[in-house]
Amino acid sequence: MPVLDDLSGFEFEDVMEDVFRNLGYENVRQAERTADEGRDVMMEEVVDGTRRAVVVECKHTETVGRPVVQKLHSAIATFEFDGPKRGMVATTGRFTGPAVEYAERLQRNDDPYPIELIDGEDLREIADDIGLDLYNGRIEILCDETLRPHEPATSVTAPVEEAFQDIDNIESTDLPAPQYHVTFRPVVAVTADTNAVFETSVGVIHRVNDRSRFVVHAERGHPETASGDVSNLVTENLHATVELDTDRFEEQFDAVEERRFGQTQTEYKDWVVDRLQNHHTTTVSYTGDNNVTYTKTCEPKRSDVSVQSIEPVYVPQLRHTTNLGEYTYPYEYFAAGPSRVTSEDGIHRCIHCDTAGTDAAYTYCANCGSINCDSHIKTERLEGTPVCTGCAVTERFAFKTKYFHDAENRDAFREEYASMPFYEKAMENTVLAVGAVVLMGLVVLGVLVLGGGI
């Protein structure tokens, strides 16, 4: 185990903290560094419904003798925990015969504080199980689970059909089959506790007791915290994952892409600790014994932040592209079965202006395939169907602009207009016709008044 042997004592203890967390232990945390630069790991496990504390001594040495095991046994006895307790010694090297015999005797005698020994050979086996890279002492991410890209009870096209439901003048049966592209994006769901107390000569001036749960996009590059909606989508559906079977999904989608996890689990843990340290750092004011006001920057130590779990999973990001006439409409969202978070909605957007979002009304123009807001949709004069201002052919009749699908429709209406009686022509501009009638009535009324007829 040459590389683990090259780690410092502190680095080895960091690795073991990650190892135990991946083995399923809960509330894994490191104690404060002591004067002799030793640092224990404390954690908990649930066995047959009973919660038990586990106190770990990490020894980065070639051999571990009986005195280390005996010392840990005494430390367990004095460790404050309301429940059963046991111990563990982990080393990159080996245990001496007396050390092994002492641990076995505790087990045989049903000692209330038994001690488990993990040596270098054991670590190699554990490494294979959890993805520990013995060449760099990092925990690699092993994940083949994904949230569901769609609800099995419905078709893959259902989300797009639903998105088009509130677009006027188009039915789902009129939609062509869209192109489907799914990208399985890696994320990690993190749970971490921050517990810190800040004291001065006047006592406690600030305290942090917080549990954070969030989701981090885990592709190559700098980690990025997911939005609140995506974070909720992931955390609420972690119990309902399926195997990421690329071959099976290629039968359902036109294109399938699987992104790689960009960093190791250990690196994400370090990033989380740094982030929470910065998040909880604050400056407080307090009054000293001399009635003078002081300020102090309270920054949690790394040991104040305990990462409880890092759960990797893939979240599908689906991109549907629908071609209608001259236009293409993308619709993109993160999926978890029937639930989804929209990341791009090209359907609820007017092609002529900045109007976008589901709060506005939109109408489809079958003449060119565009989707338009109310300001850019008109009624075609000849056929009475919607036509957009972008593709319509226009001409003024009775001093009012009329909209037509094409020049042929316009010419047909010209002939119809030419044969109309005068009053029908006037009604092509209702406002003008009504105004003219009102004006004529006023003129007649004025003549009558002036002539003494009224």
CSV table of C-alpha atoms in Angstrom, one decimal:
chain,number,residue,atom,x,y,z
A,1,MET,CA,0.0,0.0,0.0
A,2,PRO,CA,2.7,2.4,-1.1
A,3,VAL,CA,0.6,5.5,-1.6
A,4,LEU,CA,-1.4,5.3,1.7
A,5,ASP,CA,2.0,4.8,3.4
A,6,ASP,CA,3.1,8.2,1.9
A,7,LEU,CA,0.1,10.0,3.4
A,8,SER,CA,0.6,12.0,6.6
A,9,GLY,CA,-1.2,11.0,9.7
A,10,PHE,CA,-3.8,13.7,9.3
A,11,GLU,CA,-4.4,12.7,5.6
A,12,PHE,CA,-4.8,9.1,6.6
A,13,GLU,CA,-7.4,10.1,9.2
A,14,ASP,CA,-9.3,12.2,6.6
A,15,VAL,CA,-9.4,9.1,4.3
A,16,MET,CA,-10.7,6.9,7.1
A,17,GLU,CA,-13.5,9.3,7.8
A,18,ASP,CA,-14.6,9.0,4.2
A,19,VAL,CA,-14.2,5.3,4.3
A,20,PHE,CA,-16.5,4.9,7.3
A,21,ARG,CA,-19.1,7.2,5.8
A,22,ASN,CA,-19.1,5.1,2.7
A,23,LEU,CA,-19.4,1.9,4.7
A,24,GLY,CA,-22.7,3.2,6.0
A,25,TYR,CA,-21.8,4.5,9.5
A,26,GLU,CA,-23.8,7.6,10.6
A,27,ASN,CA,-22.8,10.9,12.2
A,28,VAL,CA,-19.1,10.3,11.2
A,29,ARG,CA,-17.0,13.1,12.6
A,30,GLN,CA,-13.4,13.8,13.8
A,31,ALA,CA,-12.5,15.0,17.2
A,32,GLU,CA,-10.3,18.1,17.8
A,33,ARG,CA,-6.6,17.6,17.2
A,34,THR,CA,-4.8,17.0,20.5
A,35,ALA,CA,-1.4,18.2,21.5
A,36,ASP,CA,0.2,14.9,20.3
A,37,GLU,CA,-1.4,15.4,16.9
A,38,GLY,CA,-3.7,12.4,17.3
A,39,ARG,CA,-7.2,12.7,16.1
A,40,ASP,CA,-9.9,10.1,16.7
A,41,VAL,CA,-13.0,9.5,14.6
A,42,MET,CA,-16.4,9.1,16.3
A,43,MET,CA,-19.4,7.7,14.5
A,44,GLU,CA,-22.6,5.7,15.1
A,45,GLU,CA,-24.2,2.5,13.9
A,46,VAL,CA,-27.6,0.9,14.3
A,47,VAL,CA,-27.6,-2.8,15.0
A,48,ASP,CA,-30.9,-4.6,15.5
A,49,GLY,CA,-32.6,-1.4,16.1
A,50,THR,CA,-30.2,-0.2,18.8
A,51,ARG,CA,-27.9,2.8,18.1
A,52,ARG,CA,-24.3,2.3,19.2
A,53,ALA,CA,-21.3,4.6,19.3
A,54,VAL,CA,-18.1,3.6,17.7
A,55,VAL,CA,-14.8,5.3,18.7
A,56,VAL,CA,-11.9,4.9,16.2
A,57,GLU,CA,-8.2,5.3,16.7
A,58,CYS,CA,-6.3,5.7,13.4
A,59,LYS,CA,-2.6,4.7,13.4
A,60,HIS,CA,-0.5,5.4,10.4
A,61,THR,CA,2.3,3.2,11.5
A,62,GLU,CA,4.0,-0.1,10.4
A,63,THR,CA,2.9,-1.9,13.5
A,64,VAL,CA,0.3,-1.3,16.3
A,65,GLY,CA,0.9,-2.9,19.7
A,66,ARG,CA,-1.2,-3.8,22.6
A,67,PRO,CA,-0.8,-0.5,24.5
A,68,VAL,CA,-2.7,1.3,21.7
A,69,VAL,CA,-5.7,-1.1,22.0
A,70,GLN,CA,-5.7,-0.9,25.8
A,71,LYS,CA,-5.6,2.9,25.7
A,72,LEU,CA,-8.6,2.9,23.3
A,73,HIS,CA,-10.5,0.6,25.6
A,74,SER,CA,-10.1,3.1,28.4
A,75,ALA,CA,-11.1,5.9,26.1
A,76,ILE,CA,-14.3,4.1,25.2
A,77,ALA,CA,-15.3,3.6,28.8
A,78,THR,CA,-15.1,7.4,29.4
A,79,PHE,CA,-16.7,8.5,26.2
A,80,GLU,CA,-20.0,10.1,26.9
A,81,PHE,CA,-22.8,8.3,25.0
A,82,ASP,CA,-26.3,7.3,26.1
A,83,GLY,CA,-26.1,3.7,24.8
A,84,PRO,CA,-23.8,0.8,24.0
A,85,LYS,CA,-20.3,1.6,22.7
A,86,ARG,CA,-17.5,-0.2,20.9
A,87,GLY,CA,-14.1,0.6,19.5
A,88,MET,CA,-12.0,0.2,16.3
A,89,VAL,CA,-8.3,0.6,15.5
A,90,ALA,CA,-7.5,1.2,11.8
A,91,THR,CA,-3.9,1.1,10.5
A,92,THR,CA,-2.1,0.9,7.2
A,93,GLY,CA,0.3,-1.5,8.8
A,94,ARG,CA,-0.3,-4.6,10.9
A,95,PHE,CA,-1.1,-5.5,14.5
A,96,THR,CA,1.3,-7.3,16.8
A,97,GLY,CA,0.3,-10.7,18.3
A,98,PRO,CA,-0.4,-9.2,21.8
A,99,ALA,CA,-2.6,-6.5,20.3
A,100,VAL,CA,-4.7,-9.1,18.4
A,101,GLU,CA,-4.8,-11.4,21.5
A,102,TYR,CA,-6.1,-8.5,23.7
A,103,ALA,CA,-8.9,-7.6,21.2
A,104,GLU,CA,-9.9,-11.3,20.9
A,105,ARG,CA,-10.0,-11.7,24.6
A,106,LEU,CA,-12.4,-8.7,24.9
A,107,GLN,CA,-14.7,-10.4,22.4
A,108,ARG,CA,-14.6,-13.8,24.2
A,109,ASN,CA,-15.3,-12.3,27.5
A,110,ASP,CA,-18.3,-10.3,26.2
A,111,ASP,CA,-16.7,-7.1,27.3
A,112,PRO,CA,-19.1,-4.2,27.1
A,113,TYR,CA,-16.5,-2.3,25.0
A,114,PRO,CA,-15.2,-4.7,22.3
A,115,ILE,CA,-12.6,-3.5,19.8
A,116,GLU,CA,-12.4,-4.3,16.1
A,117,LEU,CA,-9.0,-4.3,14.3
A,118,ILE,CA,-8.6,-3.2,10.7
A,119,ASP,CA,-5.1,-3.6,9.2
A,120,GLY,CA,-3.6,-2.9,5.8
A,121,GLU,CA,-5.0,-6.1,4.2
A,122,ASP,CA,-8.5,-5.3,5.4
A,123,LEU,CA,-8.2,-1.8,3.9
A,124,ARG,CA,-7.4,-3.3,0.5
A,125,GLU,CA,-10.6,-5.3,0.6
A,126,ILE,CA,-12.6,-2.3,1.7
A,127,ALA,CA,-11.0,-0.2,-1.0
A,128,ASP,CA,-12.4,-2.6,-3.7
A,129,ASP,CA,-15.9,-2.4,-2.2
A,130,ILE,CA,-16.2,1.4,-1.9
A,131,GLY,CA,-14.0,2.7,-4.7
A,132,LEU,CA,-11.0,3.8,-2.6
A,133,ASP,CA,-8.1,4.6,-5.0
A,134,LEU,CA,-5.1,3.4,-3.1
A,135,TYR,CA,-2.9,5.3,-5.5
A,136,ASN,CA,-4.1,8.7,-4.3
A,137,GLY,CA,-6.0,8.0,-1.1
A,138,ARG,CA,-9.2,9.3,-2.5
A,139,ILE,CA,-12.7,7.9,-2.6
A,140,GLU,CA,-13.8,7.5,-6.2
A,141,ILE,CA,-17.5,7.8,-7.0
A,142,LEU,CA,-19.2,4.6,-7.9
A,143,CYS,CA,-22.7,5.1,-9.2
A,144,ASP,CA,-25.0,3.4,-11.7
A,145,GLU,CA,-28.3,4.7,-10.4
A,146,THR,CA,-30.4,7.5,-12.0
A,147,LEU,CA,-33.7,9.2,-11.4
A,148,ARG,CA,-36.4,8.1,-13.8
A,149,PRO,CA,-36.2,10.1,-17.1
A,150,HIS,CA,-40.0,9.7,-17.6
A,151,GLU,CA,-43.0,8.1,-16.0
A,152,PRO,CA,-43.3,4.5,-17.1
A,153,ALA,CA,-47.1,4.7,-17.2
A,154,THR,CA,-47.1,7.5,-19.8
A,155,SER,CA,-45.4,8.0,-23.1
A,156,VAL,CA,-42.1,9.9,-23.6
A,157,THR,CA,-44.0,12.5,-25.5
A,158,ALA,CA,-46.4,13.3,-22.7
A,159,PRO,CA,-44.4,16.3,-21.2
A,160,VAL,CA,-44.3,18.1,-24.6
A,161,GLU,CA,-47.9,17.4,-25.3
A,162,GLU,CA,-48.8,18.8,-21.9
A,163,ALA,CA,-46.6,21.9,-22.6
A,164,PHE,CA,-48.6,22.6,-25.9
A,165,GLN,CA,-52.0,22.2,-24.3
A,166,ASP,CA,-52.4,25.9,-23.5
A,167,ILE,CA,-51.2,27.0,-26.9
A,168,ASP,CA,-54.4,28.1,-28.9
A,169,ASN,CA,-55.0,26.8,-32.4
A,170,ILE,CA,-53.1,23.5,-32.1
A,171,GLU,CA,-54.0,20.1,-30.9
A,172,SER,CA,-51.6,17.4,-29.5
A,173,THR,CA,-52.7,15.2,-32.5
A,174,ASP,CA,-51.3,17.8,-34.8
A,175,LEU,CA,-47.8,17.7,-33.3
A,176,PRO,CA,-45.1,15.9,-35.2
A,177,ALA,CA,-42.9,13.5,-33.2
A,178,PRO,CA,-40.2,15.6,-31.5
A,179,GLN,CA,-36.6,14.6,-31.3
A,180,TYR,CA,-35.6,13.3,-27.8
A,181,HIS,CA,-32.2,13.8,-26.3
A,182,VAL,CA,-31.4,12.8,-22.7
A,183,THR,CA,-28.3,13.7,-20.8
A,184,PHE,CA,-27.7,11.9,-17.5
A,185,ARG,CA,-26.0,14.5,-15.4
A,186,PRO,CA,-24.1,13.5,-12.2
A,187,VAL,CA,-25.0,15.1,-8.9
A,188,VAL,CA,-24.3,14.5,-5.3
A,189,ALA,CA,-26.9,15.0,-2.5
A,190,VAL,CA,-25.1,16.3,0.6
A,191,THR,CA,-26.1,16.4,4.2
A,192,ALA,CA,-23.8,18.1,6.6
A,193,ASP,CA,-24.0,19.5,10.2
A,194,THR,CA,-22.2,22.6,11.4
A,195,ASN,CA,-21.9,22.9,15.2
A,196,ALA,CA,-19.7,25.7,16.5
A,197,VAL,CA,-19.5,27.8,19.7
A,198,PHE,CA,-17.6,31.0,20.0
A,199,GLU,CA,-16.6,32.3,23.4
A,200,THR,CA,-14.7,35.2,24.8
A,201,SER,CA,-14.0,36.3,28.4
A,202,VAL,CA,-17.6,37.4,28.7
A,203,GLY,CA,-19.0,34.0,27.7
A,204,VAL,CA,-20.6,32.7,24.5
A,205,ILE,CA,-21.1,35.4,21.9
A,206,HIS,CA,-22.2,33.3,18.9
A,207,ARG,CA,-23.4,29.8,18.3
A,208,VAL,CA,-24.0,27.7,15.1
A,209,ASN,CA,-26.2,24.6,15.1
A,210,ASP,CA,-27.3,23.9,11.6
A,211,ARG,CA,-28.0,21.0,9.3
A,212,SER,CA,-27.6,21.7,5.6
A,213,ARG,CA,-29.0,19.6,2.8
A,214,PHE,CA,-28.3,20.5,-0.8
A,215,VAL,CA,-27.4,19.1,-4.2
A,216,VAL,CA,-24.2,19.8,-6.1
A,217,HIS,CA,-23.7,19.4,-9.9
A,218,ALA,CA,-20.8,17.0,-10.1
A,219,GLU,CA,-19.5,17.2,-13.6
A,220,ARG,CA,-16.0,18.3,-14.6
A,221,GLY,CA,-15.1,21.7,-13.5
A,222,HIS,CA,-15.8,23.6,-10.3
A,223,PRO,CA,-18.7,22.1,-8.3
A,224,GLU,CA,-21.9,24.2,-8.6
A,225,THR,CA,-24.8,24.1,-6.2
A,226,ALA,CA,-28.1,23.2,-7.9
A,227,SER,CA,-31.1,25.5,-7.8
A,228,GLY,CA,-33.6,25.0,-5.1
A,229,ASP,CA,-36.1,23.4,-7.5
A,230,VAL,CA,-33.6,20.9,-8.8
A,231,SER,CA,-32.3,20.2,-5.3
A,232,ASN,CA,-35.8,19.4,-4.2
A,233,LEU,CA,-36.4,17.2,-7.2
A,234,VAL,CA,-33.3,15.1,-6.4
A,235,THR,CA,-33.7,14.8,-2.7
A,236,GLU,CA,-37.5,14.0,-2.9
A,237,ASN,CA,-36.8,11.2,-5.4
A,238,LEU,CA,-33.6,9.5,-4.2
A,239,HIS,CA,-35.8,6.6,-3.0
A,240,ALA,CA,-37.1,6.0,-6.5
A,241,THR,CA,-34.0,5.4,-8.7
A,242,VAL,CA,-33.5,2.9,-11.5
A,243,GLU,CA,-30.4,1.4,-13.0
A,244,LEU,CA,-28.6,3.6,-15.6
A,245,ASP,CA,-28.9,1.2,-18.5
A,246,THR,CA,-27.7,3.1,-21.5
A,247,ASP,CA,-28.6,0.4,-24.0
A,248,ARG,CA,-32.2,0.3,-22.7
A,249,PHE,CA,-32.6,4.1,-22.8
A,250,GLU,CA,-31.2,4.3,-26.4
A,251,GLU,CA,-34.3,2.3,-27.4
A,252,GLN,CA,-36.5,5.1,-26.0
A,253,PHE,CA,-34.6,8.3,-27.0
A,254,ASP,CA,-33.0,9.5,-30.1
A,255,ALA,CA,-29.7,10.4,-28.3
A,256,VAL,CA,-28.3,9.4,-24.9
A,257,GLU,CA,-25.4,11.0,-23.2
A,258,GLU,CA,-23.9,10.1,-19.9
A,259,ARG,CA,-21.6,12.7,-18.2
A,260,ARG,CA,-18.8,11.6,-15.8
A,261,PHE,CA,-18.4,12.6,-12.2
A,262,GLY,CA,-15.7,15.3,-12.4
A,263,GLN,CA,-14.1,14.8,-9.0
A,264,THR,CA,-13.7,12.3,-6.2
A,265,GLN,CA,-16.1,12.0,-3.3
A,266,THR,CA,-13.3,13.2,-1.1
A,267,GLU,CA,-12.9,16.3,-3.1
A,268,TYR,CA,-16.6,17.1,-3.0
A,269,LYS,CA,-16.5,16.7,0.8
A,270,ASP,CA,-13.6,19.1,1.1
A,271,TRP,CA,-15.5,21.6,-1.1
A,272,VAL,CA,-18.6,21.3,1.0
A,273,VAL,CA,-16.6,21.9,4.2
A,274,ASP,CA,-15.1,25.0,2.7
A,275,ARG,CA,-18.5,26.2,1.5
A,276,LEU,CA,-20.1,25.8,4.9
A,277,GLN,CA,-17.2,27.4,6.6
A,278,ASN,CA,-17.7,30.5,4.5
A,279,HIS,CA,-21.5,30.4,4.7
A,280,HIS,CA,-21.5,30.4,8.5
A,281,THR,CA,-18.7,32.9,9.0
A,282,THR,CA,-20.0,36.1,10.4
A,283,THR,CA,-18.9,39.2,12.4
A,284,VAL,CA,-20.6,39.8,15.7
A,285,SER,CA,-20.5,42.6,18.2
A,286,TYR,CA,-20.4,42.1,22.0
A,287,THR,CA,-19.7,44.2,25.1
A,288,GLY,CA,-16.7,43.4,27.1
A,289,ASP,CA,-16.3,43.4,30.9
A,290,ASN,CA,-15.1,47.0,30.6
A,291,ASN,CA,-18.4,48.1,28.8
A,292,VAL,CA,-16.5,48.6,25.6
A,293,THR,CA,-18.1,47.2,22.4
A,294,TYR,CA,-15.9,44.8,20.4
A,295,THR,CA,-16.4,43.0,17.1
A,296,LYS,CA,-15.2,39.5,16.3
A,297,THR,CA,-15.2,37.4,13.2
A,298,CYS,CA,-16.6,34.0,14.0
A,299,GLU,CA,-15.4,31.4,11.5
A,300,PRO,CA,-16.2,27.7,12.1
A,301,LYS,CA,-13.2,25.4,12.1
A,302,ARG,CA,-13.1,22.5,9.7
A,303,SER,CA,-13.7,20.2,12.5
A,304,ASP,CA,-16.9,22.0,13.3
A,305,VAL,CA,-18.4,20.8,10.0
A,306,SER,CA,-19.4,17.2,9.8
A,307,VAL,CA,-20.4,15.8,6.4
A,308,GLN,CA,-23.1,13.2,7.2
A,309,SER,CA,-23.6,11.8,3.8
A,310,ILE,CA,-22.7,12.3,0.1
A,311,GLU,CA,-25.1,10.4,-2.1
A,312,PRO,CA,-24.3,10.3,-5.8
A,313,VAL,CA,-27.0,9.9,-8.4
A,314,TYR,CA,-27.7,10.8,-12.0
A,315,VAL,CA,-30.5,13.3,-12.8
A,316,PRO,CA,-31.8,13.1,-16.4
A,317,GLN,CA,-32.0,16.3,-18.3
A,318,LEU,CA,-34.3,15.9,-21.3
A,319,ARG,CA,-34.3,18.1,-24.4
A,320,HIS,CA,-37.3,17.7,-26.7
A,321,THR,CA,-37.1,19.6,-30.1
A,322,THR,CA,-40.3,20.0,-32.0
A,323,ASN,CA,-40.2,21.3,-35.6
A,324,LEU,CA,-43.4,23.2,-36.7
A,325,GLY,CA,-43.3,24.9,-40.1
A,326,GLU,CA,-40.3,27.3,-40.3
A,327,TYR,CA,-39.6,27.1,-36.5
A,328,THR,CA,-38.0,24.8,-34.0
A,329,TYR,CA,-39.2,24.7,-30.3
A,330,PRO,CA,-36.9,23.3,-27.7
A,331,TYR,CA,-38.3,22.1,-24.3
A,332,GLU,CA,-35.8,21.1,-21.7
A,333,TYR,CA,-36.2,19.9,-18.2
A,334,PHE,CA,-34.7,17.8,-15.3
A,335,ALA,CA,-36.9,14.8,-14.7
A,336,ALA,CA,-37.7,12.4,-11.9
A,337,GLY,CA,-40.5,10.2,-13.2
A,338,PRO,CA,-43.7,12.4,-13.4
A,339,SER,CA,-41.9,15.3,-11.7
A,340,ARG,CA,-39.8,17.8,-13.6
A,341,VAL,CA,-38.1,21.2,-13.4
A,342,THR,CA,-38.1,23.2,-16.6
A,343,SER,CA,-34.7,24.6,-17.6
A,344,GLU,CA,-35.7,25.9,-21.0
A,345,ASP,CA,-39.2,26.6,-22.4
A,346,GLY,CA,-39.1,27.5,-26.1
A,347,ILE,CA,-42.8,26.8,-26.5
A,348,HIS,CA,-44.2,29.5,-24.3
A,349,ARG,CA,-42.3,32.3,-26.1
A,350,CYS,CA,-43.4,34.7,-28.8
A,351,ILE,CA,-41.1,34.5,-31.8
A,352,HIS,CA,-41.6,38.3,-32.5
A,353,CYS,CA,-40.8,39.8,-29.1
A,354,ASP,CA,-39.6,39.2,-25.6
A,355,THR,CA,-42.9,37.9,-24.2
A,356,ALA,CA,-42.2,34.6,-22.5
A,357,GLY,CA,-43.5,32.4,-19.7
A,358,THR,CA,-46.7,30.6,-18.9
A,359,ASP,CA,-48.5,33.6,-17.6
A,360,ALA,CA,-49.1,35.0,-21.1
A,361,ALA,CA,-51.5,33.7,-23.8
A,362,TYR,CA,-50.1,32.3,-27.0
A,363,THR,CA,-51.6,31.3,-30.4
A,364,TYR,CA,-50.1,29.1,-33.0
A,365,CYS,CA,-50.0,30.3,-36.6
A,366,ALA,CA,-50.5,27.2,-38.9
A,367,ASN,CA,-49.5,29.3,-41.9
A,368,CYS,CA,-45.8,29.5,-40.9
A,369,GLY,CA,-45.5,27.4,-37.7
A,370,SER,CA,-44.9,30.3,-35.3
A,371,ILE,CA,-46.1,30.7,-31.8
A,372,ASN,CA,-47.2,34.3,-31.0
A,373,CYS,CA,-48.4,36.5,-28.2
A,374,ASP,CA,-51.7,38.4,-28.5
A,375,SER,CA,-49.9,41.5,-29.9
A,376,HIS,CA,-48.5,39.5,-32.9
A,377,ILE,CA,-51.5,37.3,-33.9
A,378,LYS,CA,-54.3,38.5,-36.1
A,379,THR,CA,-57.5,36.9,-37.7
A,380,GLU,CA,-57.1,36.1,-41.3
A,381,ARG,CA,-59.8,38.1,-43.2
A,382,LEU,CA,-60.7,35.5,-45.8
A,383,GLU,CA,-60.8,32.3,-43.8
A,384,GLY,CA,-61.1,33.7,-40.3
A,385,THR,CA,-58.2,31.7,-38.9
A,386,PRO,CA,-55.2,32.9,-36.9
A,387,VAL,CA,-52.2,34.3,-38.8
A,388,CYS,CA,-49.2,36.0,-37.4
A,389,THR,CA,-47.9,39.5,-38.2
A,390,GLY,CA,-44.6,38.0,-39.4
A,391,CYS,CA,-45.9,35.9,-42.3
A,392,ALA,CA,-49.2,37.6,-43.2
A,393,VAL,CA,-49.7,39.5,-46.4
A,394,THR,CA,-51.4,42.8,-45.7
A,395,GLU,CA,-53.5,45.4,-47.6
A,396,ARG,CA,-55.7,48.2,-46.5
A,397,PHE,CA,-59.4,48.1,-47.1
A,398,ALA,CA,-61.7,50.8,-46.0
A,399,PHE,CA,-58.7,52.5,-44.5
A,400,LYS,CA,-58.0,49.5,-42.3
A,401,THR,CA,-55.2,46.9,-42.6
A,402,LYS,CA,-56.3,43.4,-43.3
A,403,TYR,CA,-54.2,40.2,-42.9
A,404,PHE,CA,-54.0,37.3,-45.3
A,405,HIS,CA,-52.2,34.0,-45.4
A,406,ASP,CA,-50.8,34.7,-48.8
A,407,ALA,CA,-51.2,36.8,-51.9
A,408,GLU,CA,-53.7,34.4,-53.3
A,409,ASN,CA,-56.0,34.9,-50.4
A,410,ARG,CA,-55.6,38.7,-50.6
A,411,ASP,CA,-56.4,38.7,-54.3
A,412,ALA,CA,-59.5,36.5,-53.7
A,413,PHE,CA,-60.7,39.0,-51.1
A,414,ARG,CA,-60.0,41.9,-53.5
A,415,GLU,CA,-62.6,40.5,-55.9
A,416,GLU,CA,-65.0,39.9,-53.0
A,417,TYR,CA,-64.5,43.4,-51.7
A,418,ALA,CA,-65.1,44.9,-55.2
A,419,SER,CA,-68.5,43.3,-55.4
A,420,MET,CA,-69.7,44.4,-52.0
A,421,PRO,CA,-72.3,47.1,-51.6
A,422,PHE,CA,-71.2,50.3,-50.1
A,423,TYR,CA,-72.4,49.7,-46.6
A,424,GLU,CA,-70.7,46.3,-46.4
A,425,LYS,CA,-67.4,47.9,-47.6
A,426,ALA,CA,-67.8,50.5,-44.9
A,427,MET,CA,-68.2,47.7,-42.2
A,428,GLU,CA,-64.7,46.4,-43.0
A,429,ASN,CA,-63.7,49.3,-40.8
A,430,THR,CA,-66.2,49.2,-38.0
A,431,VAL,CA,-64.7,52.0,-36.0
A,432,LEU,CA,-64.7,54.3,-39.1
A,433,ALA,CA,-68.2,53.3,-40.1
A,434,VAL,CA,-69.7,53.9,-36.7
A,435,GLY,CA,-67.8,57.1,-36.4
A,436,ALA,CA,-69.2,58.3,-39.7
A,437,VAL,CA,-72.7,57.4,-38.7
A,438,VAL,CA,-72.4,59.3,-35.4
A,439,LEU,CA,-70.8,62.3,-37.2
A,440,MET,CA,-73.6,62.4,-39.7
A,441,GLY,CA,-76.2,62.2,-36.9
A,442,LEU,CA,-74.6,65.1,-35.2
A,443,VAL,CA,-74.6,67.1,-38.4
A,444,VAL,CA,-78.3,66.4,-39.0
A,445,LEU,CA,-79.0,67.3,-35.4
A,446,GLY,CA,-77.1,70.5,-35.8
A,447,VAL,CA,-79.0,71.5,-38.9
A,448,LEU,CA,-82.3,70.8,-37.2
A,449,VAL,CA,-81.3,72.9,-34.3
A,450,LEU,CA,-80.1,75.8,-36.4
A,451,GLY,CA,-83.2,75.6,-38.6
A,452,GLY,CA,-85.5,75.7,-35.6
A,453,GLY,CA,-86.8,72.3,-36.2
A,454,ILE,CA,-86.1,71.3,-32.6
